[in-house]
Short mmCIF file of C-alpha atoms in Angstrom, two decimals:
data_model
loop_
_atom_site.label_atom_id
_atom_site.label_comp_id
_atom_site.label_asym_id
_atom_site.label_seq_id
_atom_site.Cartn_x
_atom_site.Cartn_y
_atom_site.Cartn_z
CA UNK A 1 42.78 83.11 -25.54
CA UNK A 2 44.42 81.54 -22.33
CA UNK A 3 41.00 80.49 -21.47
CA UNK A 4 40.63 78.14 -24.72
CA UNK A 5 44.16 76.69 -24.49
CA UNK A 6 43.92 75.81 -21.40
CA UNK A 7 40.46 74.07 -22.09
CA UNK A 8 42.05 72.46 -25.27
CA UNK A 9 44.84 71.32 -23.18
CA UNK A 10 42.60 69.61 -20.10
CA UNK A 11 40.62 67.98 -22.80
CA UNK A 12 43.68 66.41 -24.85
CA UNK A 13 45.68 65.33 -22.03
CA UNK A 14 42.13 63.17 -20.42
CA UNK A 15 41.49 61.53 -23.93
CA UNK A 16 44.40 59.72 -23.65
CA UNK A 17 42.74 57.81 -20.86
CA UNK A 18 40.34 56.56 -23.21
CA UNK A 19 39.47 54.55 -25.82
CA UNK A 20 36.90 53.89 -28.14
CA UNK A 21 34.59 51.45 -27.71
CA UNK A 22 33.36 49.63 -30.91
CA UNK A 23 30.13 46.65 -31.70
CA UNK A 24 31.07 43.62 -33.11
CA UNK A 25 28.10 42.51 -35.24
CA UNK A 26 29.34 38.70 -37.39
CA UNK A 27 27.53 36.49 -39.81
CA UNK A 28 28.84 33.29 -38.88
CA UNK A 29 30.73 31.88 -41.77
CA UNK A 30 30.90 28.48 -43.09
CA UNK A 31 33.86 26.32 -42.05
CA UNK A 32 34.93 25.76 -45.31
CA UNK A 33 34.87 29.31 -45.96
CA UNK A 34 37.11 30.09 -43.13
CA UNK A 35 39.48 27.21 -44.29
CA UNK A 36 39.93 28.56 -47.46
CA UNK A 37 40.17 32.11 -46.79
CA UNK A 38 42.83 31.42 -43.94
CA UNK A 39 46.43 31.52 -44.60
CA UNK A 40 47.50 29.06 -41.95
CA UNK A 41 45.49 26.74 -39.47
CA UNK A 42 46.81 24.51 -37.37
CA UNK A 43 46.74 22.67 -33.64
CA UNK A 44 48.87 24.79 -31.08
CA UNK A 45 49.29 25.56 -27.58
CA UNK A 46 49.94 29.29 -25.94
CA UNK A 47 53.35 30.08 -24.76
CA UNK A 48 53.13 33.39 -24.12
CA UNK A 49 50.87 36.60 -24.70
CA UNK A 50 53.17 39.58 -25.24
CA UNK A 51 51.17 43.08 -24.47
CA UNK A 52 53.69 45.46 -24.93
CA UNK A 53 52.06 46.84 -27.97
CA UNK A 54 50.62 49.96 -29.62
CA UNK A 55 47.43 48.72 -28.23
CA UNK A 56 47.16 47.24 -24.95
CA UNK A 57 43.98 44.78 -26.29
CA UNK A 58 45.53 43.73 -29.28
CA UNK A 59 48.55 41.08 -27.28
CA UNK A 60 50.94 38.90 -30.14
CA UNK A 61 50.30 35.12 -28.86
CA UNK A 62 52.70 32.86 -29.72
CA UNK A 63 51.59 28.91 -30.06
CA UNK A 64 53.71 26.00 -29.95
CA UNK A 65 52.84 24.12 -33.23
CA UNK A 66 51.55 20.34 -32.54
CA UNK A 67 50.00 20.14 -36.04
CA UNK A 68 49.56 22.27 -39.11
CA UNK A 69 46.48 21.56 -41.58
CA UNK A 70 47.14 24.39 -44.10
CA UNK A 71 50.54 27.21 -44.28
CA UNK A 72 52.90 24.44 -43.10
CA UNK A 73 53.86 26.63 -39.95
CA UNK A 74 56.89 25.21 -37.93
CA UNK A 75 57.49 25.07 -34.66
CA UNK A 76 56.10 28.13 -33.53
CA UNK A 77 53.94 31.20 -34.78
CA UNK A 78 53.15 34.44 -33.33
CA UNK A 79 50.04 35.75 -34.32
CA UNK A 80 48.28 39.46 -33.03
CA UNK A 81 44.68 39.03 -31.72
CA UNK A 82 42.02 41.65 -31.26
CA UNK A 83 41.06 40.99 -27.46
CA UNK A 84 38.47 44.26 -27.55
CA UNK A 85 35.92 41.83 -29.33
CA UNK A 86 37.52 38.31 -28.90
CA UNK A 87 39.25 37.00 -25.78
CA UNK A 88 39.84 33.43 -25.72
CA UNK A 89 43.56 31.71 -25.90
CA UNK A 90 45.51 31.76 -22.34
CA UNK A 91 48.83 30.43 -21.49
CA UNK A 92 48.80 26.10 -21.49
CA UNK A 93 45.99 25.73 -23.40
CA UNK A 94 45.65 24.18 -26.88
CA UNK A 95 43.56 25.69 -29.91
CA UNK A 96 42.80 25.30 -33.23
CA UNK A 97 43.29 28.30 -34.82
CA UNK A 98 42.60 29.98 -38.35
CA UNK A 99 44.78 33.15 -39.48
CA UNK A 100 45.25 35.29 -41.98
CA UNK A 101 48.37 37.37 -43.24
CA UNK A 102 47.84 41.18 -43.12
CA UNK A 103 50.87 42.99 -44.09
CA UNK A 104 53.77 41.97 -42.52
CA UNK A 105 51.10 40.29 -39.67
CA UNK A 106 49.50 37.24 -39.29
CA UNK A 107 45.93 38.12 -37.80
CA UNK A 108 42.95 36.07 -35.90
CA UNK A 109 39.36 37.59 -37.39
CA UNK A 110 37.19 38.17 -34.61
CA UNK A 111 34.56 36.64 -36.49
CA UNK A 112 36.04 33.36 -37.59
CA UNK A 113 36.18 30.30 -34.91
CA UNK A 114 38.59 29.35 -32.38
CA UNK A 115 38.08 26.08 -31.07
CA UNK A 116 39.81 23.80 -28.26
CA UNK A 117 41.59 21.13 -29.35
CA UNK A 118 39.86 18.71 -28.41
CA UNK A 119 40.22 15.19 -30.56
CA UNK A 120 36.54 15.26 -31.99
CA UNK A 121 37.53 19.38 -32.86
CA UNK A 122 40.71 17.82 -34.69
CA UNK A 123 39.32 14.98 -36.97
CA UNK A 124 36.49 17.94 -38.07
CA UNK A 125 39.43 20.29 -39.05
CA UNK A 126 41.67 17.57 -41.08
CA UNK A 127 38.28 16.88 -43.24
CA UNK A 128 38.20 20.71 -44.25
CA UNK A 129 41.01 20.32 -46.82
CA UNK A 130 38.75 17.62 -48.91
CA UNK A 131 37.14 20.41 -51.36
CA UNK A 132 34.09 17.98 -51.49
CA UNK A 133 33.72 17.43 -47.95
CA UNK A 134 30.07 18.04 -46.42
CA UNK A 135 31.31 19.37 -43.31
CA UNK A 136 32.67 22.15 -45.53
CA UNK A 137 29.47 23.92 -44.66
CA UNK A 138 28.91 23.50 -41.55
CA UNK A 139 29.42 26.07 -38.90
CA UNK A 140 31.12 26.13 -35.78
CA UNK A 141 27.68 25.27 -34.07
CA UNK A 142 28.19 21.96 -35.27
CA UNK A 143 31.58 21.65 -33.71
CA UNK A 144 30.74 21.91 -30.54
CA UNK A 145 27.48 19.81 -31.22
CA UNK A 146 30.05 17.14 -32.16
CA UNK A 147 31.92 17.04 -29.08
CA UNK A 148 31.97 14.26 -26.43
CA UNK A 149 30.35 14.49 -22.95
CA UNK A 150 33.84 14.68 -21.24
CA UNK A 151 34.99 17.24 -23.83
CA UNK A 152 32.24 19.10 -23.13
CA UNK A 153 32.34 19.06 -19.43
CA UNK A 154 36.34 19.95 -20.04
CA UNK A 155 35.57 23.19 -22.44
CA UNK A 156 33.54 24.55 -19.86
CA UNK A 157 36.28 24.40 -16.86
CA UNK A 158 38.44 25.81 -19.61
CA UNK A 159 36.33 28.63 -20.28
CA UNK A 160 35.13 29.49 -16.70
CA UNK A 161 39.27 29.52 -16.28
CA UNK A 162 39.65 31.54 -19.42
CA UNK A 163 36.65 34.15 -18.07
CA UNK A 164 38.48 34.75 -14.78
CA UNK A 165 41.68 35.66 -16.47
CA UNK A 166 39.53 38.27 -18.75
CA UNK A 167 38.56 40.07 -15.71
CA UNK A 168 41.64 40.00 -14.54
CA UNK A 169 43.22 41.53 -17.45
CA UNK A 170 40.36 44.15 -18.06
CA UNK A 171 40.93 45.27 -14.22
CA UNK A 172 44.68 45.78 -14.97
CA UNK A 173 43.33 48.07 -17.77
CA UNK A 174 41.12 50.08 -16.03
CA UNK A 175 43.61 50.59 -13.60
CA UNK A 176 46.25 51.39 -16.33
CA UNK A 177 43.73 53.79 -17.61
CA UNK A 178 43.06 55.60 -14.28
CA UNK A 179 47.06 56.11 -13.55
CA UNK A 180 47.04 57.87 -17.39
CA UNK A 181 44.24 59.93 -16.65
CA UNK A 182 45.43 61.24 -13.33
CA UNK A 183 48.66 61.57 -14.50
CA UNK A 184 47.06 63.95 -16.87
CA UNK A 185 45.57 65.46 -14.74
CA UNK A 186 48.43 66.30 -12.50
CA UNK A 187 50.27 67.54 -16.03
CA UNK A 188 47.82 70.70 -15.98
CA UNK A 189 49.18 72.81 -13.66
CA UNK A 190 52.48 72.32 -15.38
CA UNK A 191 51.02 72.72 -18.52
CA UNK A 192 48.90 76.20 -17.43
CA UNK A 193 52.77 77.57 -16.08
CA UNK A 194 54.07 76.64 -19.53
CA UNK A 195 51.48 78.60 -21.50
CA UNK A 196 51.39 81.64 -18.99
CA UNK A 197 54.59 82.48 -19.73
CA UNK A 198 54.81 81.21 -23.03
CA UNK A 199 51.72 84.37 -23.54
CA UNK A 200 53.75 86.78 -20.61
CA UNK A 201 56.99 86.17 -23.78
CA UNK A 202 54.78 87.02 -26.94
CA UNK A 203 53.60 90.04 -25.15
CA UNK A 204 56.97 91.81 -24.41
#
């Protein structure tokens, strides 16, 4: 009986050190699509990425609104992004983005575009609110087929930046998942004291 708690014990207080790991399989929508099913889209820049939440891969980012296309957000808007599938807005940088209200959230779908806001990106975007509009269904392969040489040549300093501070972040978590593991770890003898004389009391 001691033998089995203990076990169940060793093997609760490790699986907090963990978690799962999920695929991501998308159809890539149409633009249009994405417009319509989105609550609020609109030109920002990151402020700030606040992880101090239930899930250390799921940050709140909050943009600095330089133009709204659909929601009429103001000023600023916080919005909680899934970063275990889709890591792309950092600090200083400017997006387009397309959310959607869940609850009391506003969301990012990992499957729906984010794109850089560049200026060929923005004139695409404003033409998605004309319900007759070809470029309604096109995908986000033609967005970045649309952008200028420079733009181009920008987006992919901006990612290579953006790729770095992934890395960065994932080895913070890894190391954030090591500490809670060992710390588990160290918690068994403690834990194997508690139960011994929790068993020595029932006996008596």
């Amino acid at each position: 009986m001691k033998t089995r708690f203990l076990i169940l014990t060793f093997l609760v207080l490790i699986s907090f050190g963990f978690q799962e790991s999920y695929s991501l399989s998308c159809v890539i929508p149409n633009l249009g699509d994405v417009y319509d099913s989105s609550d609020y889209v609109f030109h920002g820049m990151v402020l700030d990425k606040n992880y101090l939440t239930l899930d250390s891969r799921m940050p709140v980012v909050t943009f600095q609104i330089q133009e709204s296309f659909k929601g009429n957000a103001i000023e600023q808007i916080s919005v909680t992004v899934n970063e275990n599938w889709d890591y792309q807005f950092e600090d200083g940088f400017e997006y387009v983005v397309f959310v959607y209200r869940e609850e009391l959230s506003l969301m990012t779908d990992p499957c729906w575009p984010k794109f850089h806001a560049f200026h060929s990106t923005l004139d695409i975007v404003k033409k998605l609110a004309q319900s007759d509009a070809e470029i309604r269904f096109q995908t986000t392969e033609f967005v970045y087929e649309s952008l200028l040489p420079e733009e181009r040549k920008e987006l992919e300093e901006n990612q290579k930046i953006i790729h770095e501070k992934k890395l960065e972040r994932w080895d913070e978590i890894t190391f954030q998942k090591q500490m809670t593991v060992f710390a588990g770890i160290l918690m068994i003898p403690v834990v194997a004291v508690m139960a011994f004389v929790y068993f020595r009391r029932n006996r008596k």
